[in-house]
CSV table of C-alpha atoms in Angstrom, one decimal:
chain,number,residue,atom,x,y,z
A,85,UNK,CA,-0.1,0.0,0.5
A,86,UNK,CA,1.2,3.5,-1.0
A,87,UNK,CA,2.5,6.0,2.1
A,88,UNK,CA,-0.2,8.4,3.0
A,89,UNK,CA,1.5,11.9,2.5
A,90,UNK,CA,-0.1,14.9,4.6
A,91,UNK,CA,0.1,17.8,2.1
A,92,UNK,CA,-1.3,20.5,4.4
A,93,UNK,CA,-3.5,20.2,7.4
A,94,UNK,CA,-5.0,22.6,9.1
A,95,UNK,CA,-8.7,23.5,10.7
A,96,UNK,CA,-10.5,24.7,7.5
A,97,UNK,CA,-8.7,22.1,4.8
A,98,UNK,CA,-6.7,19.0,4.4
A,99,UNK,CA,-4.9,17.5,1.4
A,100,UNK,CA,-3.4,13.8,1.8
A,101,UNK,CA,-1.4,12.3,-1.2
A,102,UNK,CA,-1.5,8.5,-1.6
A,103,UNK,CA,0.3,7.6,-4.7
A,104,UNK,CA,-0.7,9.6,-7.4
A,105,UNK,CA,-4.2,10.8,-6.2
A,106,UNK,CA,-4.6,13.8,-3.9
A,107,UNK,CA,-7.6,13.8,-1.6
A,108,UNK,CA,-8.9,17.2,-0.5
A,109,UNK,CA,-10.9,17.5,2.6
A,110,UNK,CA,-12.7,21.0,2.8
A,111,UNK,CA,-14.7,22.2,5.3
A,112,UNK,CA,-16.5,24.9,3.1
A,113,UNK,CA,-17.7,23.2,0.2
A,114,UNK,CA,-18.4,26.1,-1.7
A,115,UNK,CA,-14.3,26.3,-2.5
A,116,UNK,CA,-14.6,22.5,-3.8
A,117,UNK,CA,-17.5,23.8,-6.0
A,118,UNK,CA,-15.4,26.5,-7.5
A,119,UNK,CA,-12.6,24.2,-7.9
A,120,UNK,CA,-14.7,21.2,-9.9
A,121,UNK,CA,-16.2,24.4,-12.2
A,122,UNK,CA,-13.0,26.3,-12.5
A,123,UNK,CA,-10.8,23.6,-13.7
A,124,UNK,CA,-12.6,22.5,-16.9
A,125,UNK,CA,-12.9,26.2,-17.9
A,126,UNK,CA,-9.2,27.1,-17.8
A,127,UNK,CA,-7.3,26.9,-20.8
A,128,UNK,CA,-4.1,25.7,-19.2
A,129,UNK,CA,-3.2,22.3,-18.0
A,130,UNK,CA,-5.1,21.2,-14.6
A,131,UNK,CA,-5.2,18.3,-12.7
A,132,UNK,CA,-7.8,15.6,-13.7
A,133,UNK,CA,-11.0,15.1,-11.2
A,134,UNK,CA,-11.2,11.2,-10.3
A,135,UNK,CA,-14.3,11.6,-8.1
A,136,UNK,CA,-15.8,13.9,-5.5
A,137,UNK,CA,-18.4,12.6,-2.8
A,138,UNK,CA,-18.1,15.7,-0.4
A,139,UNK,CA,-16.4,16.5,1.6
A,140,UNK,CA,-13.8,14.8,-0.3
A,141,UNK,CA,-12.6,15.9,-4.0
A,142,UNK,CA,-9.9,13.1,-5.5
A,143,UNK,CA,-7.6,14.5,-8.1
A,144,UNK,CA,-4.7,13.0,-10.3
A,145,UNK,CA,-1.4,14.1,-9.6
A,146,UNK,CA,0.3,16.2,-11.8
A,147,UNK,CA,3.5,15.5,-13.8
A,148,UNK,CA,6.7,17.5,-13.0
A,149,UNK,CA,7.7,19.4,-10.1
A,150,UNK,CA,6.7,22.7,-8.4
A,151,UNK,CA,8.2,26.0,-9.6
A,152,UNK,CA,9.4,26.3,-6.4
A,153,UNK,CA,8.3,27.3,-2.8
A,154,UNK,CA,8.0,30.3,-0.4
A,155,UNK,CA,10.9,30.6,2.0
A,156,UNK,CA,13.3,28.7,-0.5
A,157,UNK,CA,15.4,29.4,-3.7
A,158,UNK,CA,13.9,28.1,-6.9
A,159,UNK,CA,16.0,25.8,-9.2
A,160,UNK,CA,13.6,26.0,-12.0
A,161,UNK,CA,15.5,27.9,-15.1
A,162,UNK,CA,14.2,31.2,-16.2
A,163,UNK,CA,12.8,29.8,-19.5
A,164,UNK,CA,10.2,27.8,-16.8
A,165,UNK,CA,9.2,31.0,-15.0
A,166,UNK,CA,8.6,32.8,-18.4
A,167,UNK,CA,6.6,29.4,-19.5
A,168,UNK,CA,4.7,30.3,-16.1
A,169,UNK,CA,3.6,34.0,-17.4
A,170,UNK,CA,2.7,33.0,-20.5
A,171,UNK,CA,0.1,30.1,-19.1
A,172,UNK,CA,-1.3,32.9,-16.6
A,173,UNK,CA,-1.4,35.2,-19.8
A,174,UNK,CA,-3.4,32.2,-21.5
A,175,UNK,CA,-5.6,32.2,-18.4
A,176,UNK,CA,-6.3,35.7,-18.3
A,177,UNK,CA,-7.3,35.9,-21.8
A,178,UNK,CA,-10.3,33.5,-21.5
A,179,UNK,CA,-13.7,34.0,-21.0
A,180,UNK,CA,-14.9,34.8,-17.7
A,181,UNK,CA,-16.3,32.8,-15.3
A,182,UNK,CA,-19.5,33.6,-14.2
A,183,UNK,CA,-18.4,34.3,-10.7
A,184,UNK,CA,-16.1,36.8,-8.5
A,185,UNK,CA,-13.1,35.1,-7.2
A,186,UNK,CA,-10.4,35.7,-4.4
A,187,UNK,CA,-8.6,38.5,-7.1
A,188,UNK,CA,-12.0,40.2,-7.3
A,189,UNK,CA,-12.9,41.3,-3.9
A,190,UNK,CA,-14.1,44.7,-3.6
A,191,UNK,CA,-11.7,48.1,-2.8
A,192,UNK,CA,-14.3,48.4,0.0
A,193,UNK,CA,-13.9,45.2,1.4
A,194,UNK,CA,-10.1,45.0,0.9
A,195,UNK,CA,-9.7,48.3,2.5
A,196,UNK,CA,-11.7,47.1,5.4
A,197,UNK,CA,-9.8,43.9,6.0
A,198,UNK,CA,-6.6,45.6,5.4
A,199,UNK,CA,-7.2,48.2,8.1
A,200,UNK,CA,-8.3,45.9,10.8
A,201,UNK,CA,-5.1,43.5,10.2
A,202,UNK,CA,-2.7,46.3,10.3
A,203,UNK,CA,-4.2,47.6,13.4
A,204,UNK,CA,-4.3,44.1,14.8
A,205,UNK,CA,-0.4,43.5,13.9
A,206,UNK,CA,0.4,46.9,15.5
A,207,UNK,CA,-1.7,46.3,18.8
A,208,UNK,CA,-0.4,42.8,19.2
A,209,UNK,CA,3.0,43.7,18.5
A,210,UNK,CA,3.4,41.1,16.2
A,211,UNK,CA,5.1,43.8,13.7
A,212,UNK,CA,6.4,47.3,14.1
A,213,UNK,CA,4.5,49.9,13.6
A,214,UNK,CA,6.8,51.5,11.1
A,215,UNK,CA,7.1,48.4,8.8
A,216,UNK,CA,3.4,48.0,8.9
A,217,UNK,CA,2.4,51.6,8.1
A,218,UNK,CA,4.9,51.9,5.3
A,219,UNK,CA,3.8,48.8,3.4
A,220,UNK,CA,0.1,50.3,3.8
A,221,UNK,CA,1.3,53.0,1.9
A,222,UNK,CA,2.9,50.5,-0.7
A,223,UNK,CA,-0.5,48.7,-0.8
A,224,UNK,CA,-2.4,51.8,-1.6
A,225,UNK,CA,-1.3,51.5,-5.5
A,226,UNK,CA,-3.2,48.5,-5.8
A,227,UNK,CA,-6.6,50.4,-5.2
A,228,UNK,CA,-7.1,51.3,-8.7
A,229,UNK,CA,-9.4,50.6,-11.3
A,230,UNK,CA,-9.0,47.2,-13.3
A,231,UNK,CA,-10.6,45.0,-15.7
A,232,UNK,CA,-11.7,41.5,-14.9
A,233,UNK,CA,-9.9,38.7,-15.9
A,234,UNK,CA,-10.2,34.9,-15.3
A,235,UNK,CA,-7.7,34.7,-12.4
A,236,UNK,CA,-6.8,31.6,-10.1
A,237,UNK,CA,-6.9,33.7,-7.0
A,238,UNK,CA,-4.1,31.5,-5.4
A,239,UNK,CA,-1.7,31.1,-8.1
A,240,UNK,CA,1.5,30.6,-5.3
A,241,UNK,CA,4.8,29.0,-7.0
A,242,UNK,CA,3.7,25.9,-5.2
A,243,UNK,CA,0.8,25.8,-7.2
A,244,UNK,CA,2.5,25.7,-10.4
A,245,UNK,CA,4.6,22.6,-12.0
A,246,UNK,CA,6.8,22.3,-14.6
A,247,UNK,CA,8.8,19.7,-16.5
A,248,UNK,CA,12.1,21.3,-17.8
A,249,UNK,CA,11.0,24.6,-19.4
A,250,UNK,CA,7.2,23.6,-19.9
A,251,UNK,CA,4.1,23.6,-17.5
A,252,UNK,CA,2.8,20.9,-16.7
A,253,UNK,CA,0.0,21.6,-14.4
A,254,UNK,CA,-1.7,24.4,-12.6
A,255,UNK,CA,-3.4,23.0,-9.2
A,256,UNK,CA,-5.7,24.4,-6.1
A,257,UNK,CA,-8.5,26.7,-8.1
A,258,UNK,CA,-10.8,27.0,-5.2
A,259,UNK,CA,-10.2,30.8,-5.0
A,260,UNK,CA,-10.4,31.1,-8.8
A,261,UNK,CA,-13.1,33.4,-10.7
A,262,UNK,CA,-13.0,36.9,-11.9
A,263,UNK,CA,-10.7,39.3,-10.8
A,264,UNK,CA,-7.6,41.6,-11.0
A,265,UNK,CA,-5.0,40.1,-13.2
A,266,UNK,CA,-2.0,41.6,-11.3
A,267,UNK,CA,-2.9,40.1,-8.3
A,268,UNK,CA,-2.3,36.6,-9.6
A,269,UNK,CA,0.9,37.6,-10.8
A,270,UNK,CA,2.1,39.3,-7.6
A,271,UNK,CA,0.9,36.0,-5.9
A,272,UNK,CA,3.5,33.9,-8.2
A,273,UNK,CA,6.5,35.8,-7.7
A,274,UNK,CA,5.4,36.8,-3.9
A,275,UNK,CA,8.9,36.2,-2.1
A,276,UNK,CA,10.8,35.5,-5.3
A,277,UNK,CA,11.3,39.4,-6.6
A,278,UNK,CA,14.2,38.5,-8.6
A,279,UNK,CA,12.0,36.1,-11.2
A,280,UNK,CA,9.6,39.3,-11.7
A,281,UNK,CA,11.2,39.8,-14.8
A,282,UNK,CA,10.9,36.4,-16.0
A,283,UNK,CA,7.5,36.2,-15.6
A,284,UNK,CA,6.8,39.6,-17.1
A,285,UNK,CA,8.8,38.3,-20.5
A,286,UNK,CA,6.6,35.5,-20.2
A,287,UNK,CA,3.4,37.3,-20.0
A,288,UNK,CA,4.2,39.0,-22.9
A,289,UNK,CA,2.4,42.5,-22.3
A,290,UNK,CA,3.5,45.4,-20.3
A,291,UNK,CA,2.5,45.2,-16.5
A,292,UNK,CA,2.5,47.9,-13.7
A,293,UNK,CA,5.2,47.0,-11.7
A,294,UNK,CA,4.2,49.1,-8.7
A,295,UNK,CA,1.0,47.5,-8.5
A,296,UNK,CA,2.6,43.9,-8.6
A,297,UNK,CA,4.8,45.3,-5.7
A,298,UNK,CA,1.6,46.9,-3.7
A,299,UNK,CA,0.1,43.7,-4.0
A,300,UNK,CA,3.2,41.7,-2.3
A,301,UNK,CA,2.7,44.1,0.6
A,302,UNK,CA,-1.0,44.2,0.7
A,303,UNK,CA,-1.1,40.2,0.8
A,304,UNK,CA,1.6,39.9,3.3
A,305,UNK,CA,-0.2,42.0,5.8
A,306,UNK,CA,-3.2,40.5,5.3
A,307,UNK,CA,-2.2,36.8,5.8
A,308,UNK,CA,0.4,36.9,8.9
A,309,UNK,CA,-2.3,36.5,11.2
A,310,UNK,CA,-4.2,34.0,9.5
A,311,UNK,CA,-0.6,32.2,9.0
A,312,UNK,CA,0.0,32.4,12.9
A,313,UNK,CA,-3.2,31.2,13.9
A,314,UNK,CA,-2.9,28.0,11.5
A,315,UNK,CA,0.4,26.9,12.4
A,316,UNK,CA,2.7,28.5,9.8
A,317,UNK,CA,5.5,30.7,10.4
A,318,UNK,CA,5.2,34.0,8.3
A,319,UNK,CA,8.8,35.0,10.1
A,320,UNK,CA,10.3,32.1,8.5
A,321,UNK,CA,13.4,33.5,6.0
A,322,UNK,CA,12.3,34.5,2.6
A,323,UNK,CA,8.2,34.4,3.8
A,324,UNK,CA,5.9,37.4,4.1
A,325,UNK,CA,7.4,39.0,6.6
A,326,UNK,CA,10.6,39.4,4.8
A,327,UNK,CA,8.2,40.6,1.9
A,328,UNK,CA,7.4,43.4,4.1
A,329,UNK,CA,10.9,44.3,5.4
A,330,UNK,CA,12.0,44.4,1.8
A,331,UNK,CA,9.7,47.2,1.2
A,332,UNK,CA,11.6,49.7,3.8
């Protein structure tokens, strides 16, 4: 029998791997609904759905290896990062899904969430006030008009798989939907600023780099508390706190 590997596990969801099958267990079935609907619509390689029996979704493993992981140097080639950028551009140009995703939250919702998190970070002593204030200012550039695109919504580099210089699969679509295209590019390059040029070259069109940097700050400020409360360490080298420090 294949060994059972715990890929990720916290109070909201868990993912297990048994051989070439991933079992995703999610307390919120709406997220699984989005994943099941989004993958067939996306014009990029995605995992094959094997079966679904709530609260479990079974999907096949995709070939290749992850582009990298937050907090670790990526061994993928510049061409592989460029290929990831090209795949993201293809997704963004696809027909829009009928629902709004994580990358499509309203300005009012984002502002309220950001203000609340910044207040908590300072009041709890998790981060110094000047670090929070500076990144809050940087984040303002993300608050601008944008045209909806088909976004992945959680495009961490560990969710993009490559074989050599080819993208072989993009996983974890539970946050997909209409949203800000630059959010995807920012999440893909979070903590790997040195790879941004490769991704943009593959993406193949001009993008506002200040907005991507703003999303780095905004995403990091919004996730520090969640990560801490769910057993992750945002202060690990190269992770969210270091991303915030890089803006000082």
